[in-house]
Coordinates of C-alpha atoms and ligand atoms in Angstrom, one line a residue:
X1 CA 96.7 -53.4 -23.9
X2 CA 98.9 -50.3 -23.6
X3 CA 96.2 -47.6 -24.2
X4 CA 98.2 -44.3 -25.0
X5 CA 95.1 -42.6 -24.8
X6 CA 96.0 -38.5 -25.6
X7 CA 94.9 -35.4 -26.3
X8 CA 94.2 -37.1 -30.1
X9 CA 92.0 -38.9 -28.7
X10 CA 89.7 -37.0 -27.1
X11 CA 91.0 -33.4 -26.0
X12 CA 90.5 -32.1 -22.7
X13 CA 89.1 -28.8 -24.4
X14 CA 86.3 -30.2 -26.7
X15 CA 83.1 -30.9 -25.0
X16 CA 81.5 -34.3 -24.7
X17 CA 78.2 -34.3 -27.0
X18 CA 76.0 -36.0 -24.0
X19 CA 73.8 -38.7 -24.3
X20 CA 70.8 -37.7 -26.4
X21 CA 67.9 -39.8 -24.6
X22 CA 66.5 -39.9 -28.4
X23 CA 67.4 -42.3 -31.1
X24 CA 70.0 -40.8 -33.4
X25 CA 72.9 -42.2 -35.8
X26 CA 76.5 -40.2 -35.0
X27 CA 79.2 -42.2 -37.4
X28 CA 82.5 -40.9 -36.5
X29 CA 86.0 -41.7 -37.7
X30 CA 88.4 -44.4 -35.6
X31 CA 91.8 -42.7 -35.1
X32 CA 94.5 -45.2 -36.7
X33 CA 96.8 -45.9 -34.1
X34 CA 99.7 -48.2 -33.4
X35 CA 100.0 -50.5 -30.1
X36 CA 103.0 -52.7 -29.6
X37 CA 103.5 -54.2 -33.0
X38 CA 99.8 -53.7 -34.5
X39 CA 97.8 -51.6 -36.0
X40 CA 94.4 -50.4 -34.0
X41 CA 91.7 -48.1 -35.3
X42 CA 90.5 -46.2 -31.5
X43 CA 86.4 -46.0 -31.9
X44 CA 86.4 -44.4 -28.1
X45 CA 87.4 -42.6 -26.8
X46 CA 87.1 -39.6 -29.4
X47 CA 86.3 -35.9 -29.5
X48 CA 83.0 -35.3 -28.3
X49 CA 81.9 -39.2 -27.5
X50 CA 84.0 -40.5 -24.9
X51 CA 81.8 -42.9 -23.4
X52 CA 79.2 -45.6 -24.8
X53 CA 77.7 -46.4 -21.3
X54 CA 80.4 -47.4 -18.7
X55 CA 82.6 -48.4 -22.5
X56 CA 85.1 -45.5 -22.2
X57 CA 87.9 -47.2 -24.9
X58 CA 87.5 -49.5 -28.1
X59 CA 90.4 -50.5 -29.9
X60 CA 90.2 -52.5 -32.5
X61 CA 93.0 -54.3 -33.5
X62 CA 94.7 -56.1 -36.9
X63 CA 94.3 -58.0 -38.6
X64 CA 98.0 -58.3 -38.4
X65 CA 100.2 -61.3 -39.4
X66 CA 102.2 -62.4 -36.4
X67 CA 104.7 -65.3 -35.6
X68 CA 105.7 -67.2 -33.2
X69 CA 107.8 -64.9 -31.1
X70 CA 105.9 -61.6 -32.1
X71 CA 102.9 -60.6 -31.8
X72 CA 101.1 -58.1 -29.6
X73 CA 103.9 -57.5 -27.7
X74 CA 102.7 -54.8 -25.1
X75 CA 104.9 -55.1 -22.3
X76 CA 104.1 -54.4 -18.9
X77 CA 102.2 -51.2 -18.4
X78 CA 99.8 -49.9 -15.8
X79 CA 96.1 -49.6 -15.2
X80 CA 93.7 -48.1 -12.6
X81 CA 90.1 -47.3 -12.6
X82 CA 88.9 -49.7 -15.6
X83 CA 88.5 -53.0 -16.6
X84 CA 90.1 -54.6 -19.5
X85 CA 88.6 -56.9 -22.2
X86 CA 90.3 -58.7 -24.7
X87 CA 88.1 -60.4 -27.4
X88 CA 89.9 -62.0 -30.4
X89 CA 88.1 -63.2 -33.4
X90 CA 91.3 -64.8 -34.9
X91 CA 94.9 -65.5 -33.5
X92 CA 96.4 -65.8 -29.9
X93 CA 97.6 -63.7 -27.5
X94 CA 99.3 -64.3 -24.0
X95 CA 97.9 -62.3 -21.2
X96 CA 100.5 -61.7 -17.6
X97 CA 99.5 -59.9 -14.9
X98 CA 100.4 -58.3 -11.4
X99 CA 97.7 -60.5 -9.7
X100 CA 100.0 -63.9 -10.9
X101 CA 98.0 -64.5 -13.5
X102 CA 99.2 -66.3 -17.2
X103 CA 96.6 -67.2 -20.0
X104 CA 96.7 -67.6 -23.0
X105 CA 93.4 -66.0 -24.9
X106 CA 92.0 -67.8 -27.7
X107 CA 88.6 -66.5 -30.4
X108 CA 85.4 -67.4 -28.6
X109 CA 86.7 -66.5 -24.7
X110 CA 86.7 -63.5 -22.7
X111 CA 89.7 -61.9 -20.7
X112 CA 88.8 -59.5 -18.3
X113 CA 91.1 -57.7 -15.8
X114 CA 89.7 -55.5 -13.4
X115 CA 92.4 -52.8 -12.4
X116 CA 90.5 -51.4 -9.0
X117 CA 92.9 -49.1 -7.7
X118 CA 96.2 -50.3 -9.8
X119 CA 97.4 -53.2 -11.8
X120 CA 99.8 -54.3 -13.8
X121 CA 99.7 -56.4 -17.2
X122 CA 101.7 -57.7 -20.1
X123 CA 100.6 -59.3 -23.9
X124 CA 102.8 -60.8 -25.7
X125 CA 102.6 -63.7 -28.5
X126 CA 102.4 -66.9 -27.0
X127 CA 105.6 -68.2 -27.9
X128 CA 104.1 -71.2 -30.4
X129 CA 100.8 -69.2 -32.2
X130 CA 101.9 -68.0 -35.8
X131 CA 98.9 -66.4 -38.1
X132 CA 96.6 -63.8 -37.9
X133 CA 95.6 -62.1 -35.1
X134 CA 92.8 -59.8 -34.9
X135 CA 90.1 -58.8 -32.4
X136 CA 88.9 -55.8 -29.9
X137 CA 90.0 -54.4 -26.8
X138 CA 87.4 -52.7 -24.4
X139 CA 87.6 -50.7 -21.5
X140 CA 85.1 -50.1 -18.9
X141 CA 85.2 -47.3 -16.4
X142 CA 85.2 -48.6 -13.3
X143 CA 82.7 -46.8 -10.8
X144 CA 83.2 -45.1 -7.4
X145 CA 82.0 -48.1 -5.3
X146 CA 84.8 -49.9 -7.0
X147 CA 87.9 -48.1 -8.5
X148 CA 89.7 -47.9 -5.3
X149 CA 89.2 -51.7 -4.7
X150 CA 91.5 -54.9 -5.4
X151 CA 92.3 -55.9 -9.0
X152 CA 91.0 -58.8 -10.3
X153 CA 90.7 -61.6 -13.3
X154 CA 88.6 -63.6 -15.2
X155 CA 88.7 -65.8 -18.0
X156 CA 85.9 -67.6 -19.3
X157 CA 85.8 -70.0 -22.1
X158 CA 82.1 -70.5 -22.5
X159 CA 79.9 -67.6 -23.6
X160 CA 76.7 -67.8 -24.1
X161 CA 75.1 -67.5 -27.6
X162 CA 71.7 -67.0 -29.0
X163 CA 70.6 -67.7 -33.1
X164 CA 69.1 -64.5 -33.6
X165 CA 67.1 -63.6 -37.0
X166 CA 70.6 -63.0 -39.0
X167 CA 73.2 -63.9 -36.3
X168 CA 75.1 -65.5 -33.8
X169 CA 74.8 -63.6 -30.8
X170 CA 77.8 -64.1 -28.0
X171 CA 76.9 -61.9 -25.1
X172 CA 80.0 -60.9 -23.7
X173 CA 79.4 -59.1 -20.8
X174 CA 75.5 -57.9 -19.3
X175 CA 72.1 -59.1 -20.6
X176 CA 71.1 -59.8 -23.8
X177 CA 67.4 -61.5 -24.7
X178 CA 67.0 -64.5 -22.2
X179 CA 71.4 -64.9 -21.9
X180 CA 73.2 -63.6 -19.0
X181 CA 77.0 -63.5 -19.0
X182 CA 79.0 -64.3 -16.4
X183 CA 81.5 -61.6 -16.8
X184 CA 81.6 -58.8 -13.5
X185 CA 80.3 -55.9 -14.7
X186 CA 80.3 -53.0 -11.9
X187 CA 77.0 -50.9 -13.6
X188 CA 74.5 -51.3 -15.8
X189 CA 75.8 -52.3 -19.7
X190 CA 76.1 -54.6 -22.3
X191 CA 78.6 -56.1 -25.0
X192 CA 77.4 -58.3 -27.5
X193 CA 79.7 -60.0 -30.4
X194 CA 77.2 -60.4 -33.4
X195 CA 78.5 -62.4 -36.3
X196 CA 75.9 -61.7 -39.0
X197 CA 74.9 -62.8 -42.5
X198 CA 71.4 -61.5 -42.7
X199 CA 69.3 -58.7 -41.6
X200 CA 69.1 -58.6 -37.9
X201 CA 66.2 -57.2 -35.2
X202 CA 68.3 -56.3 -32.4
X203 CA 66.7 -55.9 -28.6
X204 CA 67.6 -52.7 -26.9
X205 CA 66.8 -51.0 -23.5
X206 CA 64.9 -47.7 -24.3
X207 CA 66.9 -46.6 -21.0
X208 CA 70.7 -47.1 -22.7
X209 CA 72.7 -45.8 -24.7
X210 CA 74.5 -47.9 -27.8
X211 CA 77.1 -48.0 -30.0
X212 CA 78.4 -50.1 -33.0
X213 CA 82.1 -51.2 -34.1
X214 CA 81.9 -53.8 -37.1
X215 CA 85.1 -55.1 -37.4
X216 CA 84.6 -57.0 -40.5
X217 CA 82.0 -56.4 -43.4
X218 CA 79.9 -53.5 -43.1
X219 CA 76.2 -52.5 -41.9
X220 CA 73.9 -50.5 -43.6
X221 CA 72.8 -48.0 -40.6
X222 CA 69.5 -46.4 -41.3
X223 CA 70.8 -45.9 -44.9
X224 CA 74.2 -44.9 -44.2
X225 CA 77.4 -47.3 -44.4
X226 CA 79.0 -48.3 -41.5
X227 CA 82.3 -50.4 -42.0
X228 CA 85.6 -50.8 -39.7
X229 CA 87.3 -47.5 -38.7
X230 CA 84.2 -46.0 -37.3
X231 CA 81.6 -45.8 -33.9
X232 CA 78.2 -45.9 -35.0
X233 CA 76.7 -44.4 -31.9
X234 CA 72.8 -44.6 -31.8
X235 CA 72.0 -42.5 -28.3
X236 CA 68.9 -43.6 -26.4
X237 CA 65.3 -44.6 -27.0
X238 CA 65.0 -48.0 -29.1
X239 CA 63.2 -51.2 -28.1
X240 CA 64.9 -52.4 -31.3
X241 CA 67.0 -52.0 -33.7
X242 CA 67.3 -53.3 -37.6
X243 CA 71.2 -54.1 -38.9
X244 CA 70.8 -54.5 -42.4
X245 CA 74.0 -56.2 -43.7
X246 CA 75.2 -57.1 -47.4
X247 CA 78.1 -59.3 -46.8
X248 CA 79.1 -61.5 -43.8
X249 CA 79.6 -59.1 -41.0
X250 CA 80.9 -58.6 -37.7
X251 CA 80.2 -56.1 -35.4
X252 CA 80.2 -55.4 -31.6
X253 CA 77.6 -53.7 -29.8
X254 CA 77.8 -52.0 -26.5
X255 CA 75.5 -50.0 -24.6
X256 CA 74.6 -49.2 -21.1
X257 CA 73.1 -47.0 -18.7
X258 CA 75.2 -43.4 -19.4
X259 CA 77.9 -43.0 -17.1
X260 CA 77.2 -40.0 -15.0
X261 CA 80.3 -39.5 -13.0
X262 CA 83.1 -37.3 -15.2
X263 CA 86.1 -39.3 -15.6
X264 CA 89.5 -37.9 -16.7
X265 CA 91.8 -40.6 -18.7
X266 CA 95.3 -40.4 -19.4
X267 CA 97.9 -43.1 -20.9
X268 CA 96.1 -46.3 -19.4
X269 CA 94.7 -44.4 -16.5
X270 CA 91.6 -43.4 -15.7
X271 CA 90.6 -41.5 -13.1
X272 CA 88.3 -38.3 -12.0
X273 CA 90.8 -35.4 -11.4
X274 CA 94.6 -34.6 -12.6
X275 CA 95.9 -35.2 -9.3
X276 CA 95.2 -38.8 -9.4
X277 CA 97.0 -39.3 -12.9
X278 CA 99.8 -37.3 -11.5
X279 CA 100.2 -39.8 -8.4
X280 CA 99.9 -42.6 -10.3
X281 CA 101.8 -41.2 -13.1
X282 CA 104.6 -41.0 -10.3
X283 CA 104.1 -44.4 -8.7
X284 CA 104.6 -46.1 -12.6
X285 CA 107.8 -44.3 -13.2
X286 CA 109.0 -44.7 -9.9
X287 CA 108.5 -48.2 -10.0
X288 CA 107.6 -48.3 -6.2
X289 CA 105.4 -50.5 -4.7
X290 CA 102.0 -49.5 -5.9
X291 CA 101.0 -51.6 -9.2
X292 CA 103.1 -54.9 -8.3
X293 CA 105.4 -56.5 -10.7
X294 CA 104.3 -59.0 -13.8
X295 CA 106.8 -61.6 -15.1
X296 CA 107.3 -60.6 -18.5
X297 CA 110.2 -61.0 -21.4
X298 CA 108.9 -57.2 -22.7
X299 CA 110.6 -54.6 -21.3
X300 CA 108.5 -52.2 -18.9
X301 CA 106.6 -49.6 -21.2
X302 CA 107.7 -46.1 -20.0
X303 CA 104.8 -43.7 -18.3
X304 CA 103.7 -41.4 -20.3
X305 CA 103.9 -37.8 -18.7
X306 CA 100.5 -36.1 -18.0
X307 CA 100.2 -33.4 -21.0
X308 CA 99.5 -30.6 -18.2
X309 CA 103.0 -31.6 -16.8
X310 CA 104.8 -31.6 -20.0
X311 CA 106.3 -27.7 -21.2
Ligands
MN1 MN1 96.6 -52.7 -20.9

């Protein structure tokens, strides 16, 4: 996805809230967005909580009715730094990218794009799907080991999933109970799809931080509501945690070991400094060599100029 990420967002002047090693509840307000032809509600990155572990952006997107020749329809736009993930729990979208890869991404799989140090990707509808489409898009920062490398891409069809008290548990990426995913994941986190209709015990790491983004239904957090359009963010210190739930619910959970190096995002960039958005700010609208071409029928999204260069 095409993640205009701006000073709306999260604003390079307001301070980052940290990651309180205790157990608290933070419920802020998504930002209602637009990318290509649907609407998203942006949990992360926001003023003062950037970051859920290495999770540095959550869109979540629809539902939205599409058809057979529009849909998504992001065109091709850069990354570097991050790793997509694409999770749909309804509809089809059609992922391109620089790397020469083309699939189609159904409910129930996992698309994951590694940028390293720049990539290129398009998603478009998939030229036959009509319906709704609806689902999340994460990012992860990528660390220093590892931003600079080669891009990559996975797709994996079979995640696995654990009954839990009140839920289906997919683990989409990390460790979760006894299930292991088989998604890369460069540092320490966690992303787990939990489809709900009961109360739920949920296992944490005392070590990590979490966060919550239901995207259907609602949980009752400690008391408090917590339905789509918000981040329930829960800082650090739980073995466990209860999700109390009225309706049929689903949420996703991530979490992970807080991110310590300072990164600075722009557009769909992220990066540690100004001068690296600038470079690759110029690469994009140069069109030179650096991020590769993808075969797409969308027309090349324009870069976005760094606020800092913009009068
Ligand atoms: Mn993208």
């Amino acid at each position: 996805m095409s993640g205009p990420v701006t000073q709306s967002d999260a604003a390079a002047n307001v301070a980052d809230s940290g990651h309180p090693s205790a157990p608290c509840v933070e419920i802020s307000e998504s930002r209602d967005g637009q990318v290509g032809n649907v609407q998203v509600r942006r949990a992360l990155p926001r003023k003062g909580r950037r970051m859920v572990g290495a999770w540095c952006f959550a869109d979540h997107m629809g539902p939205a009715d599409v058809t057979e020749n529009s849909g998504l329809d992001v065109g091709p736009h850069p990354h570097i730094g991050l790793q997509t993930l694409t999770w749909l729990i309804d509809g089809e979208v059609l992922h391109r990218d620089s790397l020469g890869s083309e699939q189609v991404i159904k409910p129930g799989q996992l698309n994951l794009m590694t940028s390293g140090g720049a990539v290129t990707h398009a998603e478009e509808a998939t030229g036959h799907y009509r319906g709704v489409l609806e689902g999340i898009q994460l990012w992860v920062a990528l660390p220093e080991s590892t931003r600079h490398g080669d891009g990559a891409f996975e797709h994996h069809v079979d995640m696995p999933q654990m009954d839990l008290d009140g839920a289906v548990a997919t683990v989409l990426v990390g460790n979760f109970g006894d299930l292991v995913s088989p998604a890369r994941h460069d540092t320490a986190l966690v992303g787990v799809d939990l489809n709900m209709h009961g109360p739920t015990a949920v296992p944490l790491n005392p070590g990590w931080e979490y966060g919550l983004v239901v995207l259907e239904g609602a949980i009752e957090l400690h008391g408090r509501p917590l339905p789509p359009g918000k981040l329930g963010y829960l800082g650090r210190g739980r073995d466990e945690l209860v999700l109390n739930v009225a309706e049929p619910t689903r949420a996703i959970l991530l979490g992970g070991e807080p991110f310590d190096e300072p990164i600075m995002m722009w557009w769909n960039f992220v990066a540690r400094n100004r001068a690296e958005i600038d470079a690759a700010y110029a690469s994009w609208s140069a069109q030179d060599d650096r991020f590769g071409r993808v075969r797409s029928n969308l027309p090349l999204i324009p870069a976005k100029a760094p606020f800092w260069q913009q009068n």
